[in-house]
Tab-separated table of C-alpha atoms in Angstrom:
chain	number	residue	atom	x	y	z
A	1	UNK	CA	33.326	34.027	12.017
A	2	UNK	CA	33.809	35.625	8.600
A	3	UNK	CA	31.147	36.122	5.972
A	4	UNK	CA	32.761	33.460	3.770
A	5	UNK	CA	32.462	30.895	6.571
A	6	UNK	CA	28.764	31.763	6.972
A	7	UNK	CA	28.056	30.915	3.345
A	8	UNK	CA	27.838	27.128	3.049
A	9	UNK	CA	28.088	25.448	-0.345
A	10	UNK	CA	24.730	24.181	-1.696
A	11	UNK	CA	24.023	20.486	-1.289
A	12	UNK	CA	24.252	18.691	-4.613
A	13	UNK	CA	21.203	16.514	-5.264
A	14	UNK	CA	20.929	14.609	-8.519
A	15	UNK	CA	17.231	13.827	-9.022
A	16	UNK	CA	17.716	11.418	-11.936
A	17	UNK	CA	20.427	9.491	-10.096
A	18	UNK	CA	18.270	9.262	-6.972
A	19	UNK	CA	15.314	7.957	-8.997
A	20	UNK	CA	17.553	5.426	-10.743
A	21	UNK	CA	18.936	4.168	-7.423
A	22	UNK	CA	15.447	3.985	-5.941
A	23	UNK	CA	14.104	1.904	-8.842
A	24	UNK	CA	17.218	-0.288	-8.739
A	25	UNK	CA	16.606	-1.047	-5.055
A	26	UNK	CA	12.986	-1.941	-5.797
A	27	UNK	CA	13.925	-4.237	-8.666
A	28	UNK	CA	16.554	-6.041	-6.596
A	29	UNK	CA	14.146	-6.127	-3.613
A	30	UNK	CA	16.669	-4.378	-1.388
A	31	UNK	CA	13.760	-2.605	0.306
A	32	UNK	CA	11.572	-5.140	2.082
A	33	UNK	CA	7.919	-4.825	3.011
A	34	UNK	CA	5.443	-2.311	1.671
A	35	UNK	CA	5.861	-0.005	4.677
A	36	UNK	CA	9.587	0.250	3.929
A	37	UNK	CA	8.861	1.031	0.270
A	38	UNK	CA	6.390	3.718	1.324
A	39	UNK	CA	8.910	5.305	3.706
A	40	UNK	CA	11.690	5.277	1.106
A	41	UNK	CA	9.334	6.916	-1.395
A	42	UNK	CA	8.476	9.650	1.104
A	43	UNK	CA	12.168	10.243	1.831
A	44	UNK	CA	12.892	10.627	-1.888
A	45	UNK	CA	9.975	13.014	-2.402
A	46	UNK	CA	10.982	15.079	0.620
A	47	UNK	CA	14.508	15.480	-0.775
A	48	UNK	CA	13.093	16.509	-4.141
A	49	UNK	CA	10.840	19.090	-2.468
A	50	UNK	CA	13.733	20.400	-0.355
A	51	UNK	CA	16.399	20.715	-3.059
A	52	UNK	CA	14.408	21.355	-6.240
A	53	UNK	CA	13.906	24.880	-7.518
A	54	UNK	CA	10.270	25.975	-7.334
A	55	UNK	CA	8.431	29.153	-6.467
A	56	UNK	CA	4.754	28.234	-6.130
A	57	UNK	CA	2.679	25.215	-5.160
A	58	UNK	CA	1.681	24.833	-8.802
A	59	UNK	CA	5.328	24.485	-9.842
A	60	UNK	CA	5.985	21.973	-7.065
A	61	UNK	CA	2.949	19.837	-7.945
A	62	UNK	CA	4.088	19.661	-11.545
A	63	UNK	CA	7.554	18.535	-10.422
A	64	UNK	CA	6.081	15.846	-8.140
A	65	UNK	CA	3.683	14.697	-10.860
A	66	UNK	CA	6.524	14.333	-13.378
A	67	UNK	CA	8.620	12.444	-10.841
A	68	UNK	CA	5.626	10.248	-10.035
A	69	UNK	CA	5.270	9.181	-13.655
A	70	UNK	CA	8.912	8.057	-13.715
A	71	UNK	CA	8.614	6.224	-10.408
A	72	UNK	CA	5.476	4.284	-11.321
A	73	UNK	CA	6.323	3.386	-14.926
A	74	UNK	CA	8.212	0.053	-14.412
A	75	UNK	CA	5.960	-2.984	-13.951
A	76	UNK	CA	7.771	-4.204	-10.831
A	77	UNK	CA	7.056	-1.031	-8.851
A	78	UNK	CA	4.785	-1.508	-5.843
A	79	UNK	CA	1.452	0.333	-5.903
A	80	UNK	CA	2.275	2.198	-2.690
A	81	UNK	CA	4.873	4.256	-4.598
A	82	UNK	CA	2.144	5.900	-6.660
A	83	UNK	CA	-0.022	6.210	-3.557
A	84	UNK	CA	2.697	8.134	-1.730
A	85	UNK	CA	3.094	10.464	-4.716
A	86	UNK	CA	-0.655	11.168	-4.630
A	87	UNK	CA	-0.609	11.633	-0.847
A	88	UNK	CA	2.214	14.147	-1.258
A	89	UNK	CA	0.210	16.065	-3.853
A	90	UNK	CA	-2.761	16.110	-1.471
A	91	UNK	CA	-0.532	17.421	1.329
A	92	UNK	CA	0.709	20.223	-0.939
A	93	UNK	CA	-2.868	21.173	-1.821
A	94	UNK	CA	-4.010	21.088	1.811
A	95	UNK	CA	-1.083	23.106	3.146
A	96	UNK	CA	-1.513	25.705	0.421
A	97	UNK	CA	-5.220	25.938	1.212
A	98	UNK	CA	-4.568	26.270	4.958
A	99	UNK	CA	-1.888	28.928	4.448
A	100	UNK	CA	-3.942	30.912	1.949
A	101	UNK	CA	-7.491	30.502	3.235
A	102	UNK	CA	-6.870	29.642	6.879
A	103	UNK	CA	-9.158	26.600	6.849
A	104	UNK	CA	-9.366	24.599	10.043
A	105	UNK	CA	-8.285	21.003	9.483
A	106	UNK	CA	-10.588	19.549	12.156
A	107	UNK	CA	-13.546	21.347	10.583
A	108	UNK	CA	-12.612	19.984	7.162
A	109	UNK	CA	-12.653	16.408	8.494
A	110	UNK	CA	-16.172	16.894	9.856
A	111	UNK	CA	-17.536	18.225	6.579
A	112	UNK	CA	-20.105	16.122	4.744
A	113	UNK	CA	-19.193	14.443	1.458
A	114	UNK	CA	-21.419	16.893	-0.423
A	115	UNK	CA	-19.557	19.873	1.044
A	116	UNK	CA	-16.229	18.251	0.157
A	117	UNK	CA	-17.313	17.832	-3.465
A	118	UNK	CA	-18.474	21.451	-3.631
A	119	UNK	CA	-15.199	22.616	-2.085
A	120	UNK	CA	-13.195	20.688	-4.675
A	121	UNK	CA	-15.142	22.394	-7.434
A	122	UNK	CA	-13.954	25.769	-6.138
A	123	UNK	CA	-10.429	25.168	-7.351
A	124	UNK	CA	-7.459	27.252	-6.353
A	125	UNK	CA	-4.836	28.220	-8.902
A	126	UNK	CA	-1.891	27.467	-6.514
A	127	UNK	CA	0.134	30.291	-8.051
A	128	UNK	CA	0.611	32.508	-5.013
A	129	UNK	CA	3.995	32.235	-3.356
A	130	UNK	CA	3.956	31.173	0.312
A	131	UNK	CA	7.257	31.217	2.200
A	132	UNK	CA	6.233	28.730	4.907
A	133	UNK	CA	4.954	26.116	2.437
A	134	UNK	CA	8.148	24.047	2.208
A	135	UNK	CA	8.487	23.760	5.998
A	136	UNK	CA	4.853	22.733	6.547
A	137	UNK	CA	4.974	20.154	3.728
A	138	UNK	CA	8.127	18.562	5.167
A	139	UNK	CA	6.495	18.337	8.615
A	140	UNK	CA	3.454	16.592	7.150
A	141	UNK	CA	5.613	14.155	5.177
A	142	UNK	CA	7.439	13.170	8.367
A	143	UNK	CA	4.074	12.531	10.044
A	144	UNK	CA	3.031	10.426	7.057
A	145	UNK	CA	6.252	8.407	7.358
A	146	UNK	CA	5.594	7.752	11.037
A	147	UNK	CA	2.074	6.610	10.168
A	148	UNK	CA	3.431	4.131	7.620
A	149	UNK	CA	5.989	2.755	10.086
A	150	UNK	CA	3.392	2.268	12.841
A	151	UNK	CA	0.680	0.775	10.604
A	152	UNK	CA	1.276	-2.956	11.368
A	153	UNK	CA	1.172	-2.286	15.105
A	154	UNK	CA	-1.929	-0.076	14.753
A	155	UNK	CA	-3.714	-2.900	12.932
A	156	UNK	CA	-2.522	-5.501	15.453
A	157	UNK	CA	-4.084	-3.549	18.334
A	158	UNK	CA	-7.499	-4.341	16.842
A	159	UNK	CA	-6.898	-8.124	16.826
A	160	UNK	CA	-8.692	-8.731	20.113
A	161	UNK	CA	-11.891	-7.239	18.667
A	162	UNK	CA	-11.982	-9.607	15.683
A	163	UNK	CA	-10.511	-12.901	16.924
A	164	UNK	CA	-12.245	-14.847	19.711
A	165	UNK	CA	-11.118	-17.794	21.802
A	166	UNK	CA	-10.691	-21.212	20.188
A	167	UNK	CA	-11.248	-19.900	16.665
A	168	UNK	CA	-9.658	-21.514	13.634
A	169	UNK	CA	-8.020	-19.024	11.249
A	170	UNK	CA	-6.850	-19.595	7.704
A	171	UNK	CA	-4.337	-17.347	5.950
A	172	UNK	CA	-2.488	-17.370	2.638
A	173	UNK	CA	1.124	-16.452	1.959
A	174	UNK	CA	3.492	-14.433	4.113
A	175	UNK	CA	2.326	-11.062	5.392
A	176	UNK	CA	4.122	-9.212	8.159
A	177	UNK	CA	0.879	-7.421	9.035
A	178	UNK	CA	-1.004	-10.716	9.351
A	179	UNK	CA	1.828	-12.189	11.441
A	180	UNK	CA	1.780	-9.242	13.851
A	181	UNK	CA	-2.025	-9.366	13.982
A	182	UNK	CA	-2.181	-13.078	14.840
A	183	UNK	CA	0.609	-12.831	17.418
A	184	UNK	CA	-1.220	-9.948	19.083
A	185	UNK	CA	-4.439	-11.967	19.222
A	186	UNK	CA	-2.628	-15.029	20.605
A	187	UNK	CA	-1.522	-13.074	23.686
A	188	UNK	CA	-5.109	-13.133	24.992
A	189	UNK	CA	-6.867	-15.657	22.773
A	190	UNK	CA	-6.276	-19.326	22.053
A	191	UNK	CA	-6.502	-19.894	18.316
A	192	UNK	CA	-5.403	-22.312	15.615
A	193	UNK	CA	-4.008	-21.199	12.261
A	194	UNK	CA	-3.973	-22.967	8.900
A	195	UNK	CA	-1.335	-21.491	6.594
A	196	UNK	CA	-1.877	-22.214	2.888
A	197	UNK	CA	1.396	-23.055	1.166
A	198	UNK	CA	0.899	-21.512	-2.296
A	199	UNK	CA	3.956	-20.509	-4.342
A	200	UNK	CA	7.524	-20.899	-2.978
A	201	UNK	CA	7.936	-17.145	-3.467
A	202	UNK	CA	5.346	-16.463	-0.758
A	203	UNK	CA	7.635	-17.538	2.134
A	204	UNK	CA	4.785	-19.306	3.930
A	205	UNK	CA	7.198	-21.597	5.769
A	206	UNK	CA	8.656	-18.517	7.473
A	207	UNK	CA	5.190	-17.431	8.591
A	208	UNK	CA	4.324	-20.897	9.902
A	209	UNK	CA	7.622	-21.082	11.784
A	210	UNK	CA	7.196	-17.635	13.363
A	211	UNK	CA	3.628	-18.370	14.456
A	212	UNK	CA	4.628	-21.724	15.937
A	213	UNK	CA	7.498	-20.086	17.838
A	214	UNK	CA	4.960	-17.627	19.276
A	215	UNK	CA	3.006	-20.531	20.763
A	216	UNK	CA	0.234	-20.610	18.147
A	217	UNK	CA	-0.951	-24.017	16.968
A	218	UNK	CA	-0.059	-23.837	13.272
A	219	UNK	CA	-0.671	-26.256	10.408
A	220	UNK	CA	0.791	-25.867	6.918
A	221	UNK	CA	-1.546	-27.109	4.167
A	222	UNK	CA	-1.356	-27.263	0.384
A	223	UNK	CA	-3.473	-25.070	-1.868
A	224	UNK	CA	-5.466	-28.132	-2.973
A	225	UNK	CA	-6.667	-28.582	0.621
A	226	UNK	CA	-8.287	-25.147	0.902
A	227	UNK	CA	-11.819	-26.241	0.036
A	228	UNK	CA	-12.067	-29.395	2.223
A	229	UNK	CA	-10.426	-27.694	5.235
A	230	UNK	CA	-12.541	-24.533	4.923
A	231	UNK	CA	-15.505	-26.196	6.651
A	232	UNK	CA	-13.459	-26.201	9.893
A	233	UNK	CA	-12.432	-22.555	9.626
A	234	UNK	CA	-14.073	-19.654	11.501
A	235	UNK	CA	-12.339	-16.771	9.714
A	236	UNK	CA	-10.026	-16.177	6.767
A	237	UNK	CA	-7.501	-13.384	7.380
A	238	UNK	CA	-5.127	-12.291	4.613
A	239	UNK	CA	-2.908	-9.414	3.629
A	240	UNK	CA	-2.959	-7.793	0.195
A	241	UNK	CA	-0.818	-5.966	-2.329
A	242	UNK	CA	-3.314	-3.099	-2.482
A	243	UNK	CA	-6.985	-2.166	-2.077
A	244	UNK	CA	-8.523	-0.986	-5.338
A	245	UNK	CA	-10.801	2.042	-5.617
A	246	UNK	CA	-13.950	-0.106	-5.649
A	247	UNK	CA	-12.975	-2.085	-2.539
A	248	UNK	CA	-11.566	-5.061	-4.472
A	249	UNK	CA	-8.124	-6.553	-3.902
A	250	UNK	CA	-4.956	-6.851	-5.898
A	251	UNK	CA	-3.536	-9.806	-4.005
A	252	UNK	CA	-1.047	-12.601	-4.625
A	253	UNK	CA	-2.206	-15.298	-7.009
A	254	UNK	CA	-4.370	-17.846	-5.193
A	255	UNK	CA	-6.241	-15.467	-2.881
A	256	UNK	CA	-9.267	-15.319	-5.190
A	257	UNK	CA	-9.722	-19.083	-4.960
A	258	UNK	CA	-9.441	-18.773	-1.170
A	259	UNK	CA	-12.111	-16.044	-1.154
A	260	UNK	CA	-14.471	-18.155	-3.285
A	261	UNK	CA	-14.050	-21.130	-0.948
A	262	UNK	CA	-14.721	-18.901	2.068
A	263	UNK	CA	-17.854	-17.490	0.422
A	264	UNK	CA	-19.135	-20.991	-0.387
A	265	UNK	CA	-18.784	-22.054	3.272
A	266	UNK	CA	-20.083	-18.675	4.594
A	267	UNK	CA	-16.767	-17.972	6.315
A	268	UNK	CA	-15.919	-14.283	6.932
A	269	UNK	CA	-13.121	-13.079	4.644
A	270	UNK	CA	-11.098	-10.352	6.397
A	271	UNK	CA	-8.346	-8.275	4.803
A	272	UNK	CA	-5.610	-6.446	6.726
A	273	UNK	CA	-4.286	-3.371	4.921
A	274	UNK	CA	-2.641	-0.130	6.033
A	275	UNK	CA	-4.200	2.989	4.551
A	276	UNK	CA	-1.183	3.559	2.319
A	277	UNK	CA	-2.241	0.462	0.348
A	278	UNK	CA	-5.572	2.037	-0.587
A	279	UNK	CA	-5.302	3.241	-4.185
A	280	UNK	CA	-7.748	5.201	-6.369
A	281	UNK	CA	-6.977	2.901	-9.298
A	282	UNK	CA	-9.507	0.449	-10.711
A	283	UNK	CA	-9.070	-2.784	-12.635
A	284	UNK	CA	-10.717	-3.091	-16.022
A	285	UNK	CA	-10.693	-5.690	-18.772
A	286	UNK	CA	-8.853	-3.243	-21.054
A	287	UNK	CA	-5.965	-2.772	-18.611
A	288	UNK	CA	-5.035	-6.297	-17.548
A	289	UNK	CA	-1.388	-5.733	-18.503
A	290	UNK	CA	-1.199	-2.691	-16.265
A	291	UNK	CA	-2.853	-4.585	-13.414
A	292	UNK	CA	-0.800	-7.767	-13.604
A	293	UNK	CA	2.524	-9.153	-14.738
A	294	UNK	CA	3.913	-12.630	-15.255
A	295	UNK	CA	6.436	-14.413	-13.051
A	296	UNK	CA	9.079	-16.864	-14.340
A	297	UNK	CA	7.679	-20.324	-15.175
A	298	UNK	CA	10.407	-21.895	-13.035
A	299	UNK	CA	8.141	-21.409	-10.007
A	300	UNK	CA	5.815	-24.044	-11.456
A	301	UNK	CA	8.085	-26.285	-13.560
A	302	UNK	CA	11.890	-26.465	-13.112
A	303	UNK	CA	14.027	-25.569	-16.097
A	304	UNK	CA	15.518	-29.066	-15.931
A	305	UNK	CA	12.265	-30.278	-17.529
A	306	UNK	CA	13.049	-28.352	-20.706
A	307	UNK	CA	11.448	-30.974	-22.932
A	308	UNK	CA	8.145	-30.373	-21.162
A	309	UNK	CA	8.620	-26.613	-21.359
A	310	UNK	CA	8.887	-26.861	-25.150
A	311	UNK	CA	5.509	-28.582	-25.352
A	312	UNK	CA	3.443	-26.322	-23.063
A	313	UNK	CA	2.822	-22.638	-22.461
A	314	UNK	CA	3.135	-21.734	-18.796
A	315	UNK	CA	1.213	-18.734	-17.483
A	316	UNK	CA	2.272	-17.713	-13.975
A	317	UNK	CA	0.539	-14.435	-13.014
A	318	UNK	CA	1.752	-12.529	-9.979
A	319	UNK	CA	-1.621	-11.260	-8.780
A	320	UNK	CA	-5.282	-12.112	-8.457
A	321	UNK	CA	-8.170	-9.682	-8.525
A	322	UNK	CA	-10.660	-10.318	-5.724
A	323	UNK	CA	-14.016	-8.514	-6.249
A	324	UNK	CA	-15.414	-6.525	-3.298
A	325	UNK	CA	-18.462	-8.816	-3.042
A	326	UNK	CA	-16.129	-11.640	-1.909
A	327	UNK	CA	-14.755	-9.542	0.976
A	328	UNK	CA	-16.429	-9.244	4.380
A	329	UNK	CA	-14.297	-6.624	6.107
A	330	UNK	CA	-11.172	-4.535	5.550
A	331	UNK	CA	-9.196	-3.609	8.679
A	332	UNK	CA	-7.148	-0.431	8.211
A	333	UNK	CA	-4.775	1.056	10.761
A	334	UNK	CA	-7.498	3.605	11.632
A	335	UNK	CA	-10.364	1.118	11.941
A	336	UNK	CA	-12.429	-1.417	10.039
A	337	UNK	CA	-14.632	-0.730	7.014
A	338	UNK	CA	-16.792	-2.683	4.625
A	339	UNK	CA	-15.482	-2.680	1.018
A	340	UNK	CA	-18.436	-0.513	-0.053
A	341	UNK	CA	-17.214	2.248	2.287
A	342	UNK	CA	-13.691	2.728	0.906
A	343	UNK	CA	-14.891	5.744	-1.099
A	344	UNK	CA	-14.816	7.782	2.102
A	345	UNK	CA	-11.134	7.323	3.035
A	346	UNK	CA	-10.285	7.667	-0.669
A	347	UNK	CA	-11.873	11.118	-0.755
A	348	UNK	CA	-9.884	12.118	2.351
A	349	UNK	CA	-6.509	10.748	1.218
A	350	UNK	CA	-6.396	11.773	-2.447
A	351	UNK	CA	-7.591	14.690	-4.541
A	352	UNK	CA	-9.651	13.717	-7.584
A	353	UNK	CA	-7.272	15.608	-9.903
A	354	UNK	CA	-4.367	13.434	-8.733
A	355	UNK	CA	-5.912	10.019	-9.405
A	356	UNK	CA	-4.135	9.989	-12.763
A	357	UNK	CA	-0.521	11.161	-12.500
């Protein structure tokens, strides 16, 4: 083989085009489910890390941070996109620290929170060049992708611990994680499920159909029936868009009313969420536009009633904020935690300097 045959042409990778295609797929909902969005984000970031020109970890983190700002700017972008950007930045920091300082990962996990805070204060400059950094980062990103893909099944394994025989469960909207969780519980437990109808966008009829096909006694009820039916319910189990930094939820509109009804009847309110949905962001009264966005009014009133539309203003928010005090338990793919304890996994998943991209 000649020297010319040994030299392969460089792979052309257009970052801007890839970002544009990624955002286009999100807007058109070509990528379904949050785990799929997380995996596609990781794939994009891995390509950027592989084909971009950078010398040090500091250069790479700046590239990822700039890309992250572009990826998270549109309002329709799922929160997990920003979470995956922050997880990637944390991986870069950890791999640089391991390569440079030789820290043992298992020892780092066992460190107390106080030691972790002190360690973060001793900041590295990330300017030293490390040849093995790209390879180790790619390996960690592939592990992260596998974790995201296996999250629904990892949560479903815990179903037997939380659902007992002959319990009545209420859920809201369609969630693949909740569906897998309930089907797993039904293999060894007899249970009844009330599915709250909510908005047509929530695909609750699909959830009710799938649960019924799995042999679970399922009843579809309207949102107005939540409060009177709640007295018969043993547990409320829902999915969520994301877990906020204080343990609260950013969930589909209607979940807050469900949580209030559950609290009034002293019914445990349980949330199923993979770790990649845990975000360091908080909701504040000054950032309601960044937290929420409005859906078309057609979901509530058809456009055929245009005379009525002229006379009223229709507000159709996409999300509700559910405060942590309304939540009993959050079940992650690595175990269950109270909302007040989310600070611990947050400190392990994200670096404080990466909370704001």
